[in-house]
mmCIF file with all atom_site columns, C-alpha atoms in Angstrom:
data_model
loop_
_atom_site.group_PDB
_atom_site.id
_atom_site.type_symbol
_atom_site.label_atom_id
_atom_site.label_alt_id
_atom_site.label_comp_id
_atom_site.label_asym_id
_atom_site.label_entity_id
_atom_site.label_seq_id
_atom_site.pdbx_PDB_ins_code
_atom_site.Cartn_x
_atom_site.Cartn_y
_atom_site.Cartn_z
_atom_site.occupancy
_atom_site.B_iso_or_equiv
_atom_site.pdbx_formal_charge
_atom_site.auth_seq_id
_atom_site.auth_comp_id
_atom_site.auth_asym_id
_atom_site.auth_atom_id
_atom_site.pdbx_PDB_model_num
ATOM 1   C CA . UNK A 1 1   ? 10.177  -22.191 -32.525 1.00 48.00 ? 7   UNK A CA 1
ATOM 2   C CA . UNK A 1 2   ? 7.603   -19.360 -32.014 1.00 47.00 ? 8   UNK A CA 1
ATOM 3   C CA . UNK A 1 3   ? 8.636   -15.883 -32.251 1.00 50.00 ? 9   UNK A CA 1
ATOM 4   C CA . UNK A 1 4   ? 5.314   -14.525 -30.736 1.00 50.00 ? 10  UNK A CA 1
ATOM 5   C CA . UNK A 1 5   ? 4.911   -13.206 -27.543 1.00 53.00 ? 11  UNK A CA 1
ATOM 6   C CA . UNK A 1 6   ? 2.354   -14.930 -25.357 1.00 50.00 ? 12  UNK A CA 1
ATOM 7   C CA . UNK A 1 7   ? -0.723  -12.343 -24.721 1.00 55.00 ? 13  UNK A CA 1
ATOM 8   C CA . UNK A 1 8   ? -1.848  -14.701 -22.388 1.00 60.00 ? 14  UNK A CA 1
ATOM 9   C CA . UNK A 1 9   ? 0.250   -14.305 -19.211 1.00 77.00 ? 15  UNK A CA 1
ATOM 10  C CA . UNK A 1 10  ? -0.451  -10.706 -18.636 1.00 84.00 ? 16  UNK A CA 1
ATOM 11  C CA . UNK A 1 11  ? 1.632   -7.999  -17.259 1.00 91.00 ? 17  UNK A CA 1
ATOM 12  C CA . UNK A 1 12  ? 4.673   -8.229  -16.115 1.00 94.00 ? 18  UNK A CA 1
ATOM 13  C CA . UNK A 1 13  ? 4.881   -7.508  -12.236 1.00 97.00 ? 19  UNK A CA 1
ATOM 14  C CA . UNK A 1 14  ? 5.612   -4.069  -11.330 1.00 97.00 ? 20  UNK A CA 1
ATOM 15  C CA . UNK A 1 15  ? 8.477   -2.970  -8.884  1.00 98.00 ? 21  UNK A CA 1
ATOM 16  C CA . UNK A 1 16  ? 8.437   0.079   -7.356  1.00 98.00 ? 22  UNK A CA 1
ATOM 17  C CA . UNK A 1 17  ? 11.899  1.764   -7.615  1.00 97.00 ? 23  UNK A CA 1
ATOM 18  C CA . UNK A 1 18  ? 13.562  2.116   -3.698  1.00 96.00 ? 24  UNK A CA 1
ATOM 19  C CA . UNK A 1 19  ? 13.295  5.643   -3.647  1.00 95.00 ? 25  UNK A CA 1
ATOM 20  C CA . UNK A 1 20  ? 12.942  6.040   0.030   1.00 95.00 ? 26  UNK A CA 1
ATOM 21  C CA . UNK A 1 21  ? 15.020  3.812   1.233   1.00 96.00 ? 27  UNK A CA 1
ATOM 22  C CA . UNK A 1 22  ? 15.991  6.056   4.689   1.00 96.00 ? 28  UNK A CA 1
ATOM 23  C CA . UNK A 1 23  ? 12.191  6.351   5.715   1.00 97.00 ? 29  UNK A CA 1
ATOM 24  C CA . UNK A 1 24  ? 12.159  2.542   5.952   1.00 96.00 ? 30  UNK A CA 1
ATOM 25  C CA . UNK A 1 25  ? 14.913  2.957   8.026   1.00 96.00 ? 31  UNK A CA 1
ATOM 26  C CA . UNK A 1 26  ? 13.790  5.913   10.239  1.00 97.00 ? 32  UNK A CA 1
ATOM 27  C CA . UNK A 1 27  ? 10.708  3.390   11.146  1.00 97.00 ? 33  UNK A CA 1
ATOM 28  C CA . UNK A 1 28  ? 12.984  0.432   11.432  1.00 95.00 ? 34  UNK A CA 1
ATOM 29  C CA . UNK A 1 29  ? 14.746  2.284   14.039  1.00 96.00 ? 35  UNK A CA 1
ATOM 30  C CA . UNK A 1 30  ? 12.192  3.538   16.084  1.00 96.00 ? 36  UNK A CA 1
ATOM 31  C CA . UNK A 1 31  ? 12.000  6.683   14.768  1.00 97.00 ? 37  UNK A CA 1
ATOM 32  C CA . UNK A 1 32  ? 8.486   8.652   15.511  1.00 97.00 ? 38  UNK A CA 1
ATOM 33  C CA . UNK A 1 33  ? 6.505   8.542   12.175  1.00 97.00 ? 39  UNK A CA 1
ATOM 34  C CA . UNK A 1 34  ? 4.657   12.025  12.370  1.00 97.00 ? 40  UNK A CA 1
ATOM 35  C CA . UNK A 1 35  ? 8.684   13.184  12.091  1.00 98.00 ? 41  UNK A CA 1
ATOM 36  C CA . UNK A 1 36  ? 9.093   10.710  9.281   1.00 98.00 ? 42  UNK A CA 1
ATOM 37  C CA . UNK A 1 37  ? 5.964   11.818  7.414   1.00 98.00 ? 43  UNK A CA 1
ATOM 38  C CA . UNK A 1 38  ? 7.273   15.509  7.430   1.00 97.00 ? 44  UNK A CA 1
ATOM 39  C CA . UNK A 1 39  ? 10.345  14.738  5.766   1.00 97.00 ? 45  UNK A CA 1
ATOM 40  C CA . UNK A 1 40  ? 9.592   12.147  3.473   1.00 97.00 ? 46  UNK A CA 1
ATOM 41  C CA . UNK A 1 41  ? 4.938   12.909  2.682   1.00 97.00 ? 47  UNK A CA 1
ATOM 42  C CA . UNK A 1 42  ? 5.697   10.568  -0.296  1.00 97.00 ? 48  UNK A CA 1
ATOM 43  C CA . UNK A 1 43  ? 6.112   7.317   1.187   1.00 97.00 ? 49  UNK A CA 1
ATOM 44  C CA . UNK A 1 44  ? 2.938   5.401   1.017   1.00 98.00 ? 50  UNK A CA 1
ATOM 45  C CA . UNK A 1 45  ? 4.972   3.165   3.678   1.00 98.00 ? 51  UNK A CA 1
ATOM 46  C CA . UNK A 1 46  ? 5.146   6.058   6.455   1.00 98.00 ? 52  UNK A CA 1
ATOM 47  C CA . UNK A 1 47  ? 1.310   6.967   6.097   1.00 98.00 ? 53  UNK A CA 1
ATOM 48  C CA . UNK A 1 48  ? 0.568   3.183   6.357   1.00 98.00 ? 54  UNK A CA 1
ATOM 49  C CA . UNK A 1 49  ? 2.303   2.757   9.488   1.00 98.00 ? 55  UNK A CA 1
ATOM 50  C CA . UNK A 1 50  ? 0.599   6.251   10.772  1.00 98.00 ? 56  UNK A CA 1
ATOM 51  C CA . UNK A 1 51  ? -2.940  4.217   9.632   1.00 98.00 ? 57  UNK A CA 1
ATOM 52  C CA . UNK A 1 52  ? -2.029  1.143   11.098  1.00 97.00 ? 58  UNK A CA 1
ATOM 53  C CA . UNK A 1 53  ? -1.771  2.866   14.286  1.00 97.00 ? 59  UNK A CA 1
ATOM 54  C CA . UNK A 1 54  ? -4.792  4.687   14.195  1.00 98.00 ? 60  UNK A CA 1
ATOM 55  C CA . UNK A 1 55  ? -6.277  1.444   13.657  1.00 97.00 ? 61  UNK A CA 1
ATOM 56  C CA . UNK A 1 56  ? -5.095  0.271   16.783  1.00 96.00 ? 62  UNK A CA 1
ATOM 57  C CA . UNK A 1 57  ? -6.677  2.395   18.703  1.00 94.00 ? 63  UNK A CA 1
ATOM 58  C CA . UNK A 1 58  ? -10.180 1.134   17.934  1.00 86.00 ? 64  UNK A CA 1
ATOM 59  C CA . UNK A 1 59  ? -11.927 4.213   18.170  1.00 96.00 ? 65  UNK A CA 1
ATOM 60  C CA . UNK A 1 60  ? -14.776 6.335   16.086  1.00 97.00 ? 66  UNK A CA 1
ATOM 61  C CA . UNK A 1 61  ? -11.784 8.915   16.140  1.00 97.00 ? 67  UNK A CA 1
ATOM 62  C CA . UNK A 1 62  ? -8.898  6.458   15.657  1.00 98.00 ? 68  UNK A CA 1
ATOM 63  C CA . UNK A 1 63  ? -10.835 4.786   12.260  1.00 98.00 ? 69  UNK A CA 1
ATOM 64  C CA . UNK A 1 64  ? -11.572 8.369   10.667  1.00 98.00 ? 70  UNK A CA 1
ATOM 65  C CA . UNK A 1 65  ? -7.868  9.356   11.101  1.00 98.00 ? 71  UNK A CA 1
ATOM 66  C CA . UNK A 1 66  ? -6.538  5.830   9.907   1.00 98.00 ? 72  UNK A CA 1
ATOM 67  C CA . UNK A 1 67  ? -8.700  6.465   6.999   1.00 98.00 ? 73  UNK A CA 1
ATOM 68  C CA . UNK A 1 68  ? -7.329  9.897   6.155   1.00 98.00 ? 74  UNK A CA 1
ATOM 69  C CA . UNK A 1 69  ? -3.532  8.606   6.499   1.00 98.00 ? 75  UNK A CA 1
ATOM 70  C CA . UNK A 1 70  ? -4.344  5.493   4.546   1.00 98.00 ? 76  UNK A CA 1
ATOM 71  C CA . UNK A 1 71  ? -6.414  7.256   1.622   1.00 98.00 ? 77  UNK A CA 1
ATOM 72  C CA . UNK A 1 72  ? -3.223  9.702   1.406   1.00 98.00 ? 78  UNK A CA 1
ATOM 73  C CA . UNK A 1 73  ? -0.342  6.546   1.320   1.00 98.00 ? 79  UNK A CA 1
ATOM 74  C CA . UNK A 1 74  ? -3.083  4.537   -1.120  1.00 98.00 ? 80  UNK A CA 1
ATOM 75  C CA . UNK A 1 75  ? -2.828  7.803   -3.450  1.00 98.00 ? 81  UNK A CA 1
ATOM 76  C CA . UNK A 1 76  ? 0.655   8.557   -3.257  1.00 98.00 ? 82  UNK A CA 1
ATOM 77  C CA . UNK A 1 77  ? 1.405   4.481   -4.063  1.00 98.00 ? 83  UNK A CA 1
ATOM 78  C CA . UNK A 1 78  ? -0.877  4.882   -7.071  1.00 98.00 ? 84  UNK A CA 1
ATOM 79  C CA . UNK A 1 79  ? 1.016   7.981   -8.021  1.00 97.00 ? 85  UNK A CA 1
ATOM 80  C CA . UNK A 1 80  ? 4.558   5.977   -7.944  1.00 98.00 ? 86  UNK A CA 1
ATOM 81  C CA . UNK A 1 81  ? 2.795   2.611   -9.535  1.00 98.00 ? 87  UNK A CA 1
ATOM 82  C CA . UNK A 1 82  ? 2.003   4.663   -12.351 1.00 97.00 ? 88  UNK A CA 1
ATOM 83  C CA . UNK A 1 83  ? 4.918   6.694   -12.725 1.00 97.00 ? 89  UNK A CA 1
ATOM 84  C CA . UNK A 1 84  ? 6.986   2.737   -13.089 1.00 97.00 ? 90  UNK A CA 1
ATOM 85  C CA . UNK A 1 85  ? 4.397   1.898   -15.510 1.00 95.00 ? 91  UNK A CA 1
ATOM 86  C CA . UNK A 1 86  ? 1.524   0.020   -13.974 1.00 96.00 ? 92  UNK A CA 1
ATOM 87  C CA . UNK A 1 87  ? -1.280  0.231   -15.995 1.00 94.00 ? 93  UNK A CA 1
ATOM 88  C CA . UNK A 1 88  ? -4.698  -0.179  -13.745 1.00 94.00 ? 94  UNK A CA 1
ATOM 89  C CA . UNK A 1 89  ? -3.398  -4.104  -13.442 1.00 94.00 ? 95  UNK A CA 1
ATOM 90  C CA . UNK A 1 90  ? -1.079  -7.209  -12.983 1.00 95.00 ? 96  UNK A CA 1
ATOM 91  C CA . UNK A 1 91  ? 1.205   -7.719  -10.165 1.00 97.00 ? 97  UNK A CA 1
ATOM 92  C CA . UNK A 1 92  ? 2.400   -5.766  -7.233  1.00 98.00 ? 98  UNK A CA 1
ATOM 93  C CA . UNK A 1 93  ? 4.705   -8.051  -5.369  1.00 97.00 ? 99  UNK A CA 1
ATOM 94  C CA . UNK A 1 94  ? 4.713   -7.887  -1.845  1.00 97.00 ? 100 UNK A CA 1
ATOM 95  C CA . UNK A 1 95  ? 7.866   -9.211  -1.465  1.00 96.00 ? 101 UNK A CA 1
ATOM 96  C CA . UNK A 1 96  ? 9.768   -6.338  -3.067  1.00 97.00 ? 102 UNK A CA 1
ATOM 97  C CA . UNK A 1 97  ? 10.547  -3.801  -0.458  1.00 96.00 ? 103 UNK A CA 1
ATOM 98  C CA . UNK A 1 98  ? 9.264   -0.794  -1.969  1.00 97.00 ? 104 UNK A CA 1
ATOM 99  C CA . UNK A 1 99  ? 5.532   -2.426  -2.925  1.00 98.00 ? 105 UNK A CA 1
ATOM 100 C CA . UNK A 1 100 ? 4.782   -2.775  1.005   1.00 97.00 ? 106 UNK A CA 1
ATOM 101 C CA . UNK A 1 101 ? 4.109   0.593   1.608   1.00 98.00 ? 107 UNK A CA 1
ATOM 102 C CA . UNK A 1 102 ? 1.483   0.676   -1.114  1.00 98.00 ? 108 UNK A CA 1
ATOM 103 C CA . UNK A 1 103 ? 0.092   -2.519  0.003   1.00 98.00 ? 109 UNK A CA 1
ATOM 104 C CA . UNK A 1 104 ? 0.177   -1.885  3.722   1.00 98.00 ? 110 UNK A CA 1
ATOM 105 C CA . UNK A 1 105 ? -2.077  1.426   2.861   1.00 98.00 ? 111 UNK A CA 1
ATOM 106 C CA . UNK A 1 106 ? -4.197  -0.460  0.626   1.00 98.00 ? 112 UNK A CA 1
ATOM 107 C CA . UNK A 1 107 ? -4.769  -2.857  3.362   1.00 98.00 ? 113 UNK A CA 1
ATOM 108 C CA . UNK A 1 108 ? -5.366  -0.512  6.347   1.00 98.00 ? 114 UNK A CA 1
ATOM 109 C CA . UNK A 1 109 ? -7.975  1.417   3.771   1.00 98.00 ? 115 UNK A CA 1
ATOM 110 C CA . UNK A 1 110 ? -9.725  -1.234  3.517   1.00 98.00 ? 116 UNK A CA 1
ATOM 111 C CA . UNK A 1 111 ? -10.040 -2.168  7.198   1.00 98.00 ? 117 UNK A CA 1
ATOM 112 C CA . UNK A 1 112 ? -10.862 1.972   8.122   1.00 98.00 ? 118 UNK A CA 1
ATOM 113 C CA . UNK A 1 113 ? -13.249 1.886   4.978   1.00 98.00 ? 119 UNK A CA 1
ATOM 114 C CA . UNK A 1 114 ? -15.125 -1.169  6.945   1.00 98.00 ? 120 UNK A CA 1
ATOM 115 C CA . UNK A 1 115 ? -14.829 0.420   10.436  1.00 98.00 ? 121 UNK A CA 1
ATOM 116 C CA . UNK A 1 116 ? -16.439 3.314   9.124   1.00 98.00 ? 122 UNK A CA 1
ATOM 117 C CA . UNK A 1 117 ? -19.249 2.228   7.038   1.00 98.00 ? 123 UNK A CA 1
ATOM 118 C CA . UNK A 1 118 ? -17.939 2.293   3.748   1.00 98.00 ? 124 UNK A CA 1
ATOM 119 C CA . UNK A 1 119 ? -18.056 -1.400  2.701   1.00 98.00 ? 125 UNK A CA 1
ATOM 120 C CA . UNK A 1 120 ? -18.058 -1.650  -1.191  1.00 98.00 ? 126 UNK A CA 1
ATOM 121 C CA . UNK A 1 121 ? -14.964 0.586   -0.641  1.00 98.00 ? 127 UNK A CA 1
ATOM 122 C CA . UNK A 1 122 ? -13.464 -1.944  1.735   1.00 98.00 ? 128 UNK A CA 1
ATOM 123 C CA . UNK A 1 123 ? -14.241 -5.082  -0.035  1.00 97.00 ? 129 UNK A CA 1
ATOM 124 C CA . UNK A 1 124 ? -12.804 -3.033  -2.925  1.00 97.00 ? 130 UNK A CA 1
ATOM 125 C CA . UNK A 1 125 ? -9.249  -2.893  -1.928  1.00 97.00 ? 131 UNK A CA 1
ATOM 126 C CA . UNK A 1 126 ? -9.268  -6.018  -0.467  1.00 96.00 ? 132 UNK A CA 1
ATOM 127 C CA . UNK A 1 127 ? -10.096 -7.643  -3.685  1.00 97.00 ? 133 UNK A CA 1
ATOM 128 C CA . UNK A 1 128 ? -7.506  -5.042  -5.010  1.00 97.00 ? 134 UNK A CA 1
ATOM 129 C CA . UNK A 1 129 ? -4.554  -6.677  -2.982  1.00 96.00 ? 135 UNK A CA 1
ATOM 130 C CA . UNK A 1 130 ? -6.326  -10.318 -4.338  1.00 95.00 ? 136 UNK A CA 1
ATOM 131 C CA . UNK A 1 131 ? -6.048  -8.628  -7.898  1.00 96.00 ? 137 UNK A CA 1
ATOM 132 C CA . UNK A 1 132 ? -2.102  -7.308  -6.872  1.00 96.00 ? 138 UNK A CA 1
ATOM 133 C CA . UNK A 1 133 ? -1.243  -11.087 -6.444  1.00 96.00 ? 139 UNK A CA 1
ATOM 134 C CA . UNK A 1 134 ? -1.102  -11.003 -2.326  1.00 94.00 ? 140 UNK A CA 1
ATOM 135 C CA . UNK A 1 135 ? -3.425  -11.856 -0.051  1.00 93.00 ? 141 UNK A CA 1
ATOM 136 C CA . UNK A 1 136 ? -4.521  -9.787  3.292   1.00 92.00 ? 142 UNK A CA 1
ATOM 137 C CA . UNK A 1 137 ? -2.885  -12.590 5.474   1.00 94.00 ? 143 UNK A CA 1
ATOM 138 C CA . UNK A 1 138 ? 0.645   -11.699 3.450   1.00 95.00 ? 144 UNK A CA 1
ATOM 139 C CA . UNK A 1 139 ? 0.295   -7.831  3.591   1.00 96.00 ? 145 UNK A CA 1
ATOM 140 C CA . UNK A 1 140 ? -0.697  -8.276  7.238   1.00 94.00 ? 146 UNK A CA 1
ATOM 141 C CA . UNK A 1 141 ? 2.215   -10.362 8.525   1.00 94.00 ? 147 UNK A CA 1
ATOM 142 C CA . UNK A 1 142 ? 4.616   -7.364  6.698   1.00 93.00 ? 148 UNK A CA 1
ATOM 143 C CA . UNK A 1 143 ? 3.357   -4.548  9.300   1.00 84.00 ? 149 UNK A CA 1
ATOM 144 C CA . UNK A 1 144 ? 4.979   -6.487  12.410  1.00 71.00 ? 150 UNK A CA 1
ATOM 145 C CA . UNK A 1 145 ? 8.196   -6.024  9.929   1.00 69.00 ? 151 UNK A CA 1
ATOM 146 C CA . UNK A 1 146 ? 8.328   -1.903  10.373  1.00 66.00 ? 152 UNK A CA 1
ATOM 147 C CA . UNK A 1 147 ? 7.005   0.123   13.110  1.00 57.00 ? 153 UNK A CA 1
#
């Protein structure tokens, strides 16, 4: 019987705390998110969806603005990852709720980072979300979830 811990595994996943639960559902419901963004500027989730629709619009002007709005929900995610005790590494489950937004901005920087010219940058978050434990296929399929 071993009363060690095993160093080996790593950290322990980290799980953003649900504290905006009502922006998710502002988006969920249609709700525009430059109104969302106002109320709640924290959410990494509303300034990924803002980015994801920037992206859509395939332009020079589209990718600089889903690059600002991405940058700003990457930044506020690694603000809240910290503040539950990620350290630089481990998990960041996509599957809990509150990790999307994060994810979702760390995704669309990456793809405004390559539409723009800035590939170590992109190829560096998208060996970030590798690094989270997700993938870019998984983080994708969660921005058809909320609009």
């Amino acid at each position: 019987m071993s009363t060690h811990d095993n160093l080996l595994q790593g950290p322990a996943p980290t799980l953003l705390p649900d504290d905006y639960p009502a922006a998710r559902e502002r988006l969920t419901s249609g709700d525009d998110p430059v109104d969302v963004v106002a109320a709640v500027p924290a959410s990494s989730l509303v300034w990924a969806v803002l980015a994801e629709g920037a992206l859509t619009a395939d332009s020079a002007a589209g990718n600089v603005e889903a690059y600002a709005y991405a940058r700003t929900g990457y930044h506020r995610g690694l603000d809240a990852l910290r503040r539950a005790g990620w350290r630089g590494q481990g998990p960041i489950p996509a599957d809990h709720a509150p990790n999307q937004g994060f994810l979702r901005a760390l995704l669309a920087l990456s793809r405004a980072a390559h539409r723009i010219g800035e590939e170590d940058e992109a190829e560096r978050c998208a060996k970030f979300l590798v690094d989270s434990g997700t993938s870019v296929d998984e983080v994708s399929a969660l921005a058809s979830t909320t609009k």
